[in-house]
XYZ file of C-alpha atoms in Angstrom:
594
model
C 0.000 0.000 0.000
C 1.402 3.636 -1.010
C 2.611 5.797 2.329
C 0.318 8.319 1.547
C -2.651 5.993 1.859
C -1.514 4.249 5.156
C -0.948 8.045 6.309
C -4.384 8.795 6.345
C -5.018 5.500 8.399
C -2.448 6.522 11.127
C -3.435 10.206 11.492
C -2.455 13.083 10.319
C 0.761 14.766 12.128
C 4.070 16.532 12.033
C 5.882 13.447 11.870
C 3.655 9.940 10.425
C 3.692 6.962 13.401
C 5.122 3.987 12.777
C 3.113 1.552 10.745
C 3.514 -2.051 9.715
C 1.107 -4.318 7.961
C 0.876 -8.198 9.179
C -0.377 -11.155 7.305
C -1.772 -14.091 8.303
C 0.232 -15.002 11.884
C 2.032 -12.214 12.300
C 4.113 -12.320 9.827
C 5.406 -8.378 8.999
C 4.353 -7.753 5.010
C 5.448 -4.066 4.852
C 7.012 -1.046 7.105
C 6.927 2.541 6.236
C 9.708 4.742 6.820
C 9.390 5.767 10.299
C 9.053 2.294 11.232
C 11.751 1.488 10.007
C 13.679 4.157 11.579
C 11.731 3.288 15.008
C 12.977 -0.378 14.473
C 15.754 -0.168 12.814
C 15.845 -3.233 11.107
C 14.271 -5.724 9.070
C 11.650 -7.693 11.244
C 9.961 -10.413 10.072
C 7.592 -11.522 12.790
C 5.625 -8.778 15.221
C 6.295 -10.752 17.759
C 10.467 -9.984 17.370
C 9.582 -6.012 17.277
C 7.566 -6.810 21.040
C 9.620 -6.900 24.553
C 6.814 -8.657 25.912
C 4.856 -10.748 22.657
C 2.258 -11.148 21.460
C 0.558 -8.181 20.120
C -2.410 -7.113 22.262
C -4.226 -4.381 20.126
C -5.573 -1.205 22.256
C -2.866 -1.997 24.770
C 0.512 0.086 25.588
C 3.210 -2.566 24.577
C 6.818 -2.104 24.866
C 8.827 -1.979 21.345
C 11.928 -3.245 21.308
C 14.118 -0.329 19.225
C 18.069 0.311 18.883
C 18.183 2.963 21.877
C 15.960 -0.097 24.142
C 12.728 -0.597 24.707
C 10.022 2.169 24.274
C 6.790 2.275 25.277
C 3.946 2.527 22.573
C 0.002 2.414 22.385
C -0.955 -0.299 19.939
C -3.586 0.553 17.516
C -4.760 -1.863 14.443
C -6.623 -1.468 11.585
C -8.347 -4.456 9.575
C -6.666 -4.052 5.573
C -8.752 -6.777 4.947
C -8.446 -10.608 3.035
C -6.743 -11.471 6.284
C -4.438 -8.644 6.555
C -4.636 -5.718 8.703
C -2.503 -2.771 9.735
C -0.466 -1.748 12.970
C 0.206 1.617 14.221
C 2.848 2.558 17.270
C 1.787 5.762 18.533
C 3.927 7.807 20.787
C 2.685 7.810 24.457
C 1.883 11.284 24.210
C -1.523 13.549 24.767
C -2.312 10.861 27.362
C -2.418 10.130 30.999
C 1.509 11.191 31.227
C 1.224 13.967 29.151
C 2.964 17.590 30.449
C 1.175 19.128 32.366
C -1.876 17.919 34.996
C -1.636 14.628 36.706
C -3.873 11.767 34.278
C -7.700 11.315 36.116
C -7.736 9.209 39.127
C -3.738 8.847 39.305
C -4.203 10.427 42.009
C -6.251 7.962 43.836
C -4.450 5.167 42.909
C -2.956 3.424 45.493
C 0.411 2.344 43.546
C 3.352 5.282 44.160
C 4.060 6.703 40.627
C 6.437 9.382 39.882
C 7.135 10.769 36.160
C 11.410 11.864 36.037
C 13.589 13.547 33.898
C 16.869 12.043 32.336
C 18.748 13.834 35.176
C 16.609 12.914 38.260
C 14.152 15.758 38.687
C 10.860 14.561 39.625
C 8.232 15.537 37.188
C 5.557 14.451 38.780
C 4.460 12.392 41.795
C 0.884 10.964 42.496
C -0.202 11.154 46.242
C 0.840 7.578 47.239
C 4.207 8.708 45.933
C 4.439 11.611 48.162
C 2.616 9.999 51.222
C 5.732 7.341 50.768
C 8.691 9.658 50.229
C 6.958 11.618 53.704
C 6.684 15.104 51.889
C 3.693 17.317 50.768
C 5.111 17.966 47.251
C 8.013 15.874 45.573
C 7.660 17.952 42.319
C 10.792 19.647 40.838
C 12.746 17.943 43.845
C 15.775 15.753 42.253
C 14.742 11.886 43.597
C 18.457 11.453 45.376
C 17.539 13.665 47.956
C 14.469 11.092 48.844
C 16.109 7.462 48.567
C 19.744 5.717 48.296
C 21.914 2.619 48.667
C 22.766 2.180 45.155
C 26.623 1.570 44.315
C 26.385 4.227 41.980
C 24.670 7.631 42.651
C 20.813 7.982 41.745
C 21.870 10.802 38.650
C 23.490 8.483 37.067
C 21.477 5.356 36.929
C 18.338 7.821 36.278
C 20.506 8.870 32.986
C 21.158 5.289 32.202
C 18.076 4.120 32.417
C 16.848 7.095 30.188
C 19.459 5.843 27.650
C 17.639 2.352 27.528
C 20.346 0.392 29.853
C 19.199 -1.734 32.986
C 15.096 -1.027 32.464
C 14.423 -4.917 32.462
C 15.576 -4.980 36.506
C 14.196 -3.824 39.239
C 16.136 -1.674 42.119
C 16.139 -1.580 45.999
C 16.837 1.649 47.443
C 16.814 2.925 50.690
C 14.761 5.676 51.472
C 15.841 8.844 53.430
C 13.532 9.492 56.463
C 13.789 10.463 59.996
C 11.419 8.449 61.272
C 11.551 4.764 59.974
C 13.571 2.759 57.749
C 11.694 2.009 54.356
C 13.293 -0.248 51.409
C 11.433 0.467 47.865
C 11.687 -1.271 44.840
C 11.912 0.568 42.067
C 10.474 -0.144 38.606
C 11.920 2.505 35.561
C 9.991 2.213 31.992
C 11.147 4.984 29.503
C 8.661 6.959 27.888
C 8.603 9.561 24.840
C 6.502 13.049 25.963
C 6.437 15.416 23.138
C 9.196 14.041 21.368
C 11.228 14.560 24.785
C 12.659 11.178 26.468
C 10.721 10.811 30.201
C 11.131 7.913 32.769
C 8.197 6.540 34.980
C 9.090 5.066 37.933
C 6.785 2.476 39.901
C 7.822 2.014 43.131
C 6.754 -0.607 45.531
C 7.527 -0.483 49.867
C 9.703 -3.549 50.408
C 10.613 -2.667 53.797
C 9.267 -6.468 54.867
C 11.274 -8.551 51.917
C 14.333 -6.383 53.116
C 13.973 -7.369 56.361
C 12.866 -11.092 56.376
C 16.279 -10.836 53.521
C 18.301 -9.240 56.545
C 17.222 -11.606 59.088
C 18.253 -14.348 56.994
C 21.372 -13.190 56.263
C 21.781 -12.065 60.086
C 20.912 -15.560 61.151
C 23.390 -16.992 58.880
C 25.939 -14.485 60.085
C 25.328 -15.465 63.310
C 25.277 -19.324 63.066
C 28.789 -18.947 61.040
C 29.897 -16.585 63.995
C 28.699 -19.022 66.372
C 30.366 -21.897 64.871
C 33.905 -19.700 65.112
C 33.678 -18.641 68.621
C 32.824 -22.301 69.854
C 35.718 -23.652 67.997
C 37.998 -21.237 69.186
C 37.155 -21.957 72.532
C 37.116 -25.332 72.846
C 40.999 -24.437 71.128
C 41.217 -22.439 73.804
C 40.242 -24.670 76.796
C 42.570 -27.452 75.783
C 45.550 -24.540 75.847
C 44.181 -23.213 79.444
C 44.348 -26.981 80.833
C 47.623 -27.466 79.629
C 48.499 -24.154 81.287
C 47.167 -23.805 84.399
C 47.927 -27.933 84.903
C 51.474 -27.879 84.378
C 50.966 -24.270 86.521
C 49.111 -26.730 89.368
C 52.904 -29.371 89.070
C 55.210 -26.745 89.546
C 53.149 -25.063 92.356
C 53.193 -28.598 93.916
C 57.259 -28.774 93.739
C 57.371 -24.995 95.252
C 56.573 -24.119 98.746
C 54.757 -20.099 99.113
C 58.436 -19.268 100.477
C 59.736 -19.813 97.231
C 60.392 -16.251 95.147
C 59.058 -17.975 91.920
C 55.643 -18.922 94.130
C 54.154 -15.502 93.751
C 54.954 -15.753 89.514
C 53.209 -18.931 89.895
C 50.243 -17.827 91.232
C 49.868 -14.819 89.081
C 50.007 -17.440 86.173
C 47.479 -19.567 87.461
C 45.028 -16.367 88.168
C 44.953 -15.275 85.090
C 44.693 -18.210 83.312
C 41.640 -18.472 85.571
C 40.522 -15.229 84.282
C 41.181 -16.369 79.992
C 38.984 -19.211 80.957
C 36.330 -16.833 82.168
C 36.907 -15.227 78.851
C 36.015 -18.557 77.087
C 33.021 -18.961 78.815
C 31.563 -15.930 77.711
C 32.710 -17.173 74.012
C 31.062 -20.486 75.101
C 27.870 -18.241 75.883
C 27.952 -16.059 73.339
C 27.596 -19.208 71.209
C 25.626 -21.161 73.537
C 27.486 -23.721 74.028
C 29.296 -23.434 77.838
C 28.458 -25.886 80.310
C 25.936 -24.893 82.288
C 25.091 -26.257 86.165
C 21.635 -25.880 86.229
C 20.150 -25.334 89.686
C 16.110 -24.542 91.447
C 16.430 -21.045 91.651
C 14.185 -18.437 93.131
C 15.116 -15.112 91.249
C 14.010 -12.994 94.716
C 17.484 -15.039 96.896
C 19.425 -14.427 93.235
C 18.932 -11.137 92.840
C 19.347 -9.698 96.666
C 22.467 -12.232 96.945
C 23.950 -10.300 93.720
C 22.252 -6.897 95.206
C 25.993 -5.963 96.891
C 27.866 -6.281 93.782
C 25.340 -4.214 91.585
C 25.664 -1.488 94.183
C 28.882 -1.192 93.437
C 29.018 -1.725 89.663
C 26.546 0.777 89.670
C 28.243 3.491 91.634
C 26.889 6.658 93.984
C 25.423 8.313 91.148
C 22.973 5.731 90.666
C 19.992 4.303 92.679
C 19.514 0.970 92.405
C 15.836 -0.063 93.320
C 14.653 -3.996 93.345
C 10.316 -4.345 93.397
C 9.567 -8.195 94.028
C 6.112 -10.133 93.177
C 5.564 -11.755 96.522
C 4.475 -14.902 94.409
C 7.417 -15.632 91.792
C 8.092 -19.259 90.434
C 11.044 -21.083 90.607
C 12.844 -21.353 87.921
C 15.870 -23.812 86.669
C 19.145 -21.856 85.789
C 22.609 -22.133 86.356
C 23.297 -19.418 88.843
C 26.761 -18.320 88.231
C 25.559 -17.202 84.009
C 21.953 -15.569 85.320
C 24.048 -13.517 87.831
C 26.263 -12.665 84.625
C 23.111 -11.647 83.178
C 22.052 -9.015 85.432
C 25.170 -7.597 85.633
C 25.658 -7.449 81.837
C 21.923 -5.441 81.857
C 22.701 -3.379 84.849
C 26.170 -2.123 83.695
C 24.793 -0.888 79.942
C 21.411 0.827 81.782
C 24.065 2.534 84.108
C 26.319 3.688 80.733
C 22.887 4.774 79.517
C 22.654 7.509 82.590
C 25.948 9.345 82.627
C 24.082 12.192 84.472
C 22.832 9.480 87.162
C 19.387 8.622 88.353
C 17.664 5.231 89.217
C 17.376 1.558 87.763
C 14.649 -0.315 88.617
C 15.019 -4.228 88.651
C 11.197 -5.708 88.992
C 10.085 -9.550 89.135
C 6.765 -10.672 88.102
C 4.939 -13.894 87.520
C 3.461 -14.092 84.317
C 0.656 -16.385 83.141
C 0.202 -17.050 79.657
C -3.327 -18.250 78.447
C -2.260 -17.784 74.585
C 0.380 -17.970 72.665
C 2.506 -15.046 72.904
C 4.233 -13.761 69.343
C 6.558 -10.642 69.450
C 8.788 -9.745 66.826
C 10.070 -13.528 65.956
C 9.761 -15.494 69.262
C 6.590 -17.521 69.479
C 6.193 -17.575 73.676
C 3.900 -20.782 74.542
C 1.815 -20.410 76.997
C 2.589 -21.466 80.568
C 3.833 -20.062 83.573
C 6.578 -17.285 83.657
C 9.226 -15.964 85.564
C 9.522 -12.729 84.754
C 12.818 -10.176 85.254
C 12.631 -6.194 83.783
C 15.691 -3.920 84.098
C 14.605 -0.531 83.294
C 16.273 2.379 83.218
C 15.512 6.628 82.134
C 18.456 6.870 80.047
C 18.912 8.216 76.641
C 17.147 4.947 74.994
C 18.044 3.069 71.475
C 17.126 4.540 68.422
C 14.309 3.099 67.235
C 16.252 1.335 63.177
C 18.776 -0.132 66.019
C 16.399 -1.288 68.402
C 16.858 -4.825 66.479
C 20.685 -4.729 66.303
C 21.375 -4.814 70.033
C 21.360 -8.606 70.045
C 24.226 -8.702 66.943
C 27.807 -9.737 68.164
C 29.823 -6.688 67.848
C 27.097 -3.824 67.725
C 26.848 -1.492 70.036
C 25.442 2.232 70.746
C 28.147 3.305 73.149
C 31.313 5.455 71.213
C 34.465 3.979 69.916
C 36.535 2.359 72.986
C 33.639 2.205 75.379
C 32.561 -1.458 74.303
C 33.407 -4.447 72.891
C 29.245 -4.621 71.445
C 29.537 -8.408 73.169
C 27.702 -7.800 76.160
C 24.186 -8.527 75.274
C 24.806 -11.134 72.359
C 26.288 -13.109 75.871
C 23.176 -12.165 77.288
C 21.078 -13.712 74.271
C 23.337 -16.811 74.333
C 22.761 -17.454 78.092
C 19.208 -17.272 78.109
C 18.201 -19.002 74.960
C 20.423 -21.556 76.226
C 18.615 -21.483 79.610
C 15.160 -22.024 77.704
C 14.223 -18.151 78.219
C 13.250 -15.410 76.007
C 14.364 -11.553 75.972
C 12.829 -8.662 74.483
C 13.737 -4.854 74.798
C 11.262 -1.518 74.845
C 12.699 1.629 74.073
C 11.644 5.099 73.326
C 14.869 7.615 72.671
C 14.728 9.794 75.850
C 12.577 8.263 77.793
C 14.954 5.277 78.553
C 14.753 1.145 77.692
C 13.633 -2.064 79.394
C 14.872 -5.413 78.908
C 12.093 -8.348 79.708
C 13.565 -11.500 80.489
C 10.979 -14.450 80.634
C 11.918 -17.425 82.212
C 9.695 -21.017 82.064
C 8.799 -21.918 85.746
C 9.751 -25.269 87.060
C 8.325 -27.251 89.187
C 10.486 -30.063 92.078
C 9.420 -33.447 91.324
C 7.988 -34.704 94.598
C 10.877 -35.567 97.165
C 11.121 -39.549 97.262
C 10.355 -41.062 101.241
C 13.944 -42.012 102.217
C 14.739 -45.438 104.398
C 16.850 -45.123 107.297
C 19.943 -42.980 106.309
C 23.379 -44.319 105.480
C 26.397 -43.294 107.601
C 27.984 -40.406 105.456
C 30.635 -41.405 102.874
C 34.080 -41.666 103.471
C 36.303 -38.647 102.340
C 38.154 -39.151 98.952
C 41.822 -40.016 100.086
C 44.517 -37.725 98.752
C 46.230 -40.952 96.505
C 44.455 -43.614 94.173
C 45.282 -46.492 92.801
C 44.361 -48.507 89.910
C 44.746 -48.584 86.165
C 43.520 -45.331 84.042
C 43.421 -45.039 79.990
C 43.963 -42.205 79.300
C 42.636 -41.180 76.154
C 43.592 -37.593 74.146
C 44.944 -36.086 70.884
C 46.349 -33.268 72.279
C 49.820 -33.945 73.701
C 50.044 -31.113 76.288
C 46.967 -31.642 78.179
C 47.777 -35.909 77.938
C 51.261 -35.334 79.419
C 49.859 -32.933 82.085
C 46.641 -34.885 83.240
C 49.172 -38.228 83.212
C 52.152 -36.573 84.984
C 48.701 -35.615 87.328
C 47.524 -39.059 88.194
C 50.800 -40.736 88.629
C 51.750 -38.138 90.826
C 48.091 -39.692 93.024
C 49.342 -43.526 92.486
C 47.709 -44.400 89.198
C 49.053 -46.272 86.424
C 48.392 -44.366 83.453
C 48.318 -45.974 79.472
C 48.205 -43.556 77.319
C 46.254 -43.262 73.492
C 46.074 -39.980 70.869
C 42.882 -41.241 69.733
C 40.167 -43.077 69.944
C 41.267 -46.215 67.211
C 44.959 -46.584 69.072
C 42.622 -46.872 72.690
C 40.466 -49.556 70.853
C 43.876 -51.258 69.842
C 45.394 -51.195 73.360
C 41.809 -52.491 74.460
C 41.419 -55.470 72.071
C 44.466 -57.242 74.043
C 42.522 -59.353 76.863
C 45.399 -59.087 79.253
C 45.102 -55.826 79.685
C 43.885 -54.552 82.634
C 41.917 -50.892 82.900
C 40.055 -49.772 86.121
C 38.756 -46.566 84.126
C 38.519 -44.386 81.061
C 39.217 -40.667 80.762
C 39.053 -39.660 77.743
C 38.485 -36.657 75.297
C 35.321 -36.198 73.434
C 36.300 -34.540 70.107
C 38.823 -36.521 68.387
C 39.984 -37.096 64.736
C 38.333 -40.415 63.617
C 36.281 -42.083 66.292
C 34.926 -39.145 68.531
C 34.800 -40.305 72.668
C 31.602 -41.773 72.973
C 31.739 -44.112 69.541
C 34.802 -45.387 70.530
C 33.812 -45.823 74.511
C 30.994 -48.042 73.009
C 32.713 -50.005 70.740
C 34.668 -50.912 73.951
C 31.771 -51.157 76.216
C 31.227 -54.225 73.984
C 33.897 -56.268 76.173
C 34.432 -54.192 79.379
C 30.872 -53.411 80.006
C 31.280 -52.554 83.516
C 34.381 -49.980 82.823
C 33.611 -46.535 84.495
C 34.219 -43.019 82.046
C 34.984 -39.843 82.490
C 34.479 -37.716 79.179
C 36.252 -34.706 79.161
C 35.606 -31.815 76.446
C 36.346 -28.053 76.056
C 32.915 -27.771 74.670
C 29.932 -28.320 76.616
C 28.367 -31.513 77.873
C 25.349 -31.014 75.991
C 27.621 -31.210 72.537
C 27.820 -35.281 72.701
C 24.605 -35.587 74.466
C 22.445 -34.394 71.446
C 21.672 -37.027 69.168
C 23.155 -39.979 70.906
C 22.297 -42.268 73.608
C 23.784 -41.525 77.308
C 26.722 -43.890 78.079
C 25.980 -45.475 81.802
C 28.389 -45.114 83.972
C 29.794 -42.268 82.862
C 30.711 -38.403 84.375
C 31.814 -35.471 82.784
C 34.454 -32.866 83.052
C 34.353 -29.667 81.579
C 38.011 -27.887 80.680
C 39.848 -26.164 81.457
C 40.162 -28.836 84.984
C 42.993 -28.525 87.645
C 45.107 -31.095 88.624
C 42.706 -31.448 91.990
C 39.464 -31.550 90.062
C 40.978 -34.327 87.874
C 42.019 -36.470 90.535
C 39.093 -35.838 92.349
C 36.335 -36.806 89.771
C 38.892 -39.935 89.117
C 38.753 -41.103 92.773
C 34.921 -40.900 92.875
C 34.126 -42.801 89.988
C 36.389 -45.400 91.085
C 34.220 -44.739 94.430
């Protein structure tokens, strides 16, 4: 068909639209000029001109052209015997046309903003603006209301007007006050009066970011966790080789000695790196915990001395008790490490002084409780709050003050590990924390602990004369059993020094070995828990096989609960957590054999 007929089907104009005519299929019989120069090419198909095929007459499709993809309303005409005619017109004179904002943009409910190739906002509906928190976003540049891109907001505006990166979405960040707020931004280029515009969809992802966060947090954390129990299980077998070989040459000095007093000072503060390593250990909840009945009132007022004093004269420290509080089941020493933890950051929270409240309550829960993303069952509740009317947490780091490492305090004033040993201990203790703050007004930390109940105290017989006391020497046959060297030659050196006979093994196959010879007498088993090859408690039932009635003593610098999971209990068996001192080791040896 001439071009001056299909002109007068497309319209009459400065400039004639682009205009193809399809056959039977699809298939592309003829383009005028301007579709040609729109397309650029020879296309055979429709379908190859369309970003997203087929062709859907009446619709805005996007047109796939050498600059990128452009947006263009579809129009067709029938040409008849099966043919019929295609026109692209410009998105222009429409609902993004200069000027006034399209009927009932307003009201929709989807943020829309129209932008210029260098970022200035064009337009914006009133979702948009209710979004971005401002009255009027027009003629504002759209970096001064989101970021987080690698690149600044200009130029990936001017790239996307150029037709590169429109087939991805983006998350940005945007900049408020009040909240944090994660979009996802949508960019389609459009032509307005000849003049190249962008519209930009966006979409609040503040919910995927954060489920995406939390993810990666909790991966962070279980990797983290992972490290620090390693390292101090590392660390334990070091400390036991230390402070044991510290324990044999105390034994060959008397306190007259000059080199006593070095001794001792080595011995102390090993003490205090294996305090260290227990916080590791609770940080990644993993120490060894001595679980006790506790009654949080006696806890508390016991520990009541020390807070005074951590707290100083500046502070008030004020306890309120609920005269009916359940027991709980805790091992004292960590809850006591607890308080002090909460006490110490709500008295760095009140440089100017004033008062910290520590309250008990019993709490009875007829529902399920959900709050943030602990599900509390219900049941009965020992509840602990530590409040203070310091400067609070800002509320986008209210959810951080669990993470290893964060803290609020300035550079040098913490290590940020307080309260992720906090989290550690009392997940690990079966409890659940949760903090309230409001900037200014000051914070409280919840603890919730589940109560316990005694079982009912068995009716005793007539009572046994009280045991002997454990004599200061043994004797009898131990196999010792553990890969590394230092703590073996300390813990034998230990029990020979008590009148043992000690065998020694590096692992758990070269202890079978030893075991498999008949002759071979063994009154008891110490031996390490994680080994290369056979770990302590395969091997010690491999070997139970023929010396049924041998007693054990596992020994681990992780916690007891490590081997316990998953596997059945070996009888007759104790264990003892490192680092142990040459007494404790002798000790637990002589009552087993007891």
């Amino acid at each position: 068909r001439p071009e001056s007929e299909v002109s007068a089907h497309a319209g009459s104009g400065s400039e004639d639209p682009p205009v193809l005519t399809l056959g039977r299929s699809g298939a592309v019989l003829y383009m005028n000029t301007r579709a040609r120069a729109v397309l650029g090419r020879r296309v055979k198909r429709i379908d190859d001109a369309l970003e997203d095929p087929p062709l859907r007459p009446g619709a805005i499709q996007r047109v796939l052209t050498p600059e990128g993809p452009e947006s263009f309303e579809v129009r067709c005409v029938d040409a008849g015997i099966g043919r019929r005619e295609v026109v692209l017109h410009t998105i222009e004179d429409s609902a993004l046309s200069e000027g006034a904002a399209p009927d009932g943009v307003d009201d929709l409910p989807v943020p829309l903003l129209r932008l210029a190739p260098d970022g200035r906002i064009l337009r914006a509906n009133a979702s948009a603006c209710k979004l971005l928190d401002t009255e009027r976003a027009d003629g504002r540049n759209l970096a001064e209301f989101m970021e987080g891109l690698g690149r600044s907001i200009r130029l990936w505006i001017s790239e996307a007007a150029a037709g590169r990166g429109l087939h991805r979405s983006e998350f940005l960040r945007l900049i408020r006050p009040d909240r944090e707020i994660f979009v996802q931004v949508t960019l389609n280029r459009v032509r307005v009066s000849g003049a190249t515009e962008l519209v930009a969809v966006l979409n609040d992802a503040t919910e995927l970011k954060t489920l995406e966060a939390q993810f990666v947090q909790s991966q962070k954390m279980q990797a983290i966790g992972q490290l620090a129990g390693g390292v101090a299980h590392d660390f334990n077998n070091l400390l036991t080789a230390i402070s044991g070989h510290c324990d044999l040459l105390m034994l060959r000095h008397d306190q007259g000695d000059p080199d006593y007093s070095d001794l001792v000072q080595i011995s102390q503060n090993a003490n205090r790196a294996a305090a260290l390593v227990s916080q590791l250990l609770a940080f990644s909840r993993k120490q060894t915990l001595r679980p006790e009945l506790l009654d949080l009132r006696e806890t508390l007022s016991d520990l009541t001395h020390l807070l005074n004093r951590l707290v100083g004269e500046r502070v008030e420290l004020v306890l309120q008790h609920d005269p009916v509080l359940p027991k709980i089941r805790g091992d004292r020493r960590q809850l006591e490490q607890v308080m002090m933890n909460l006490v110490v950051n709500a008295r760095d929270a009140m440089p100017d002084g004033g008062e910290i409240r520590i309250e008990t309550e019993r709490i009875a829960l007829m529902e399920p409780l959900q709050r943030e993303r602990a599900l509390v069952e219900p049941g009965e509740y020992a509840a602990v709050r530590v409040r203070d009317r310091g400067r609070g947490i800002p509320t986008d780091k209210l959810q951080k003050v669990f993470e290893p490492f964060f803290t609020t305090k300035r550079t040098g004033e913490g290590t940020g590990l307080g309260l992720s040993t906090v989290y550690g201990i009392v997940k690990q203790t079966g409890g659940f924390i949760f903090v309230d703050s409001v900037q200014g007004e000051g914070s409280c930390f919840t603890l919730m602990f589940p109560s316990y109940e005694a079982p009912e105290p068995v009716v005793e017989g007539p009572r046994e004369p009280p045991a002997r006391a454990l004599p200061d020497g043994g004797s009898g046959v131990v196999l010792l059993v553990e890969d590394e060297a230092p703590v073996r030659a300390f813990a034998a050196r230990a029990l020979e020094m008590r009148g043992y006979s000690v065998t020694e093994a590096g692992n758990g196959e070269e202890a079978l070995t030893l075991l498999s010879d008949d002759t071979m007498a063994v009154d008891i088993i110490v031996t390490d828990v994680v080994m290369p090859g056979l770990d302590g408690p395969s091997w010690v039932r491999e070997a139970r096989r023929a010396r049924p009635d041998t007693p054990v003593i596992f020994v681990s610098g992780y916690a007891e609960d490590v081997f316990a999971e998953g596997g059945e209990v070996v009888p007759n068996s104790v264990f003892l957590p490192k680092p142990f001192s040459l007494t404790e080791l002798t000790e637990t040896v002589n009552r087993q054999l007891a």
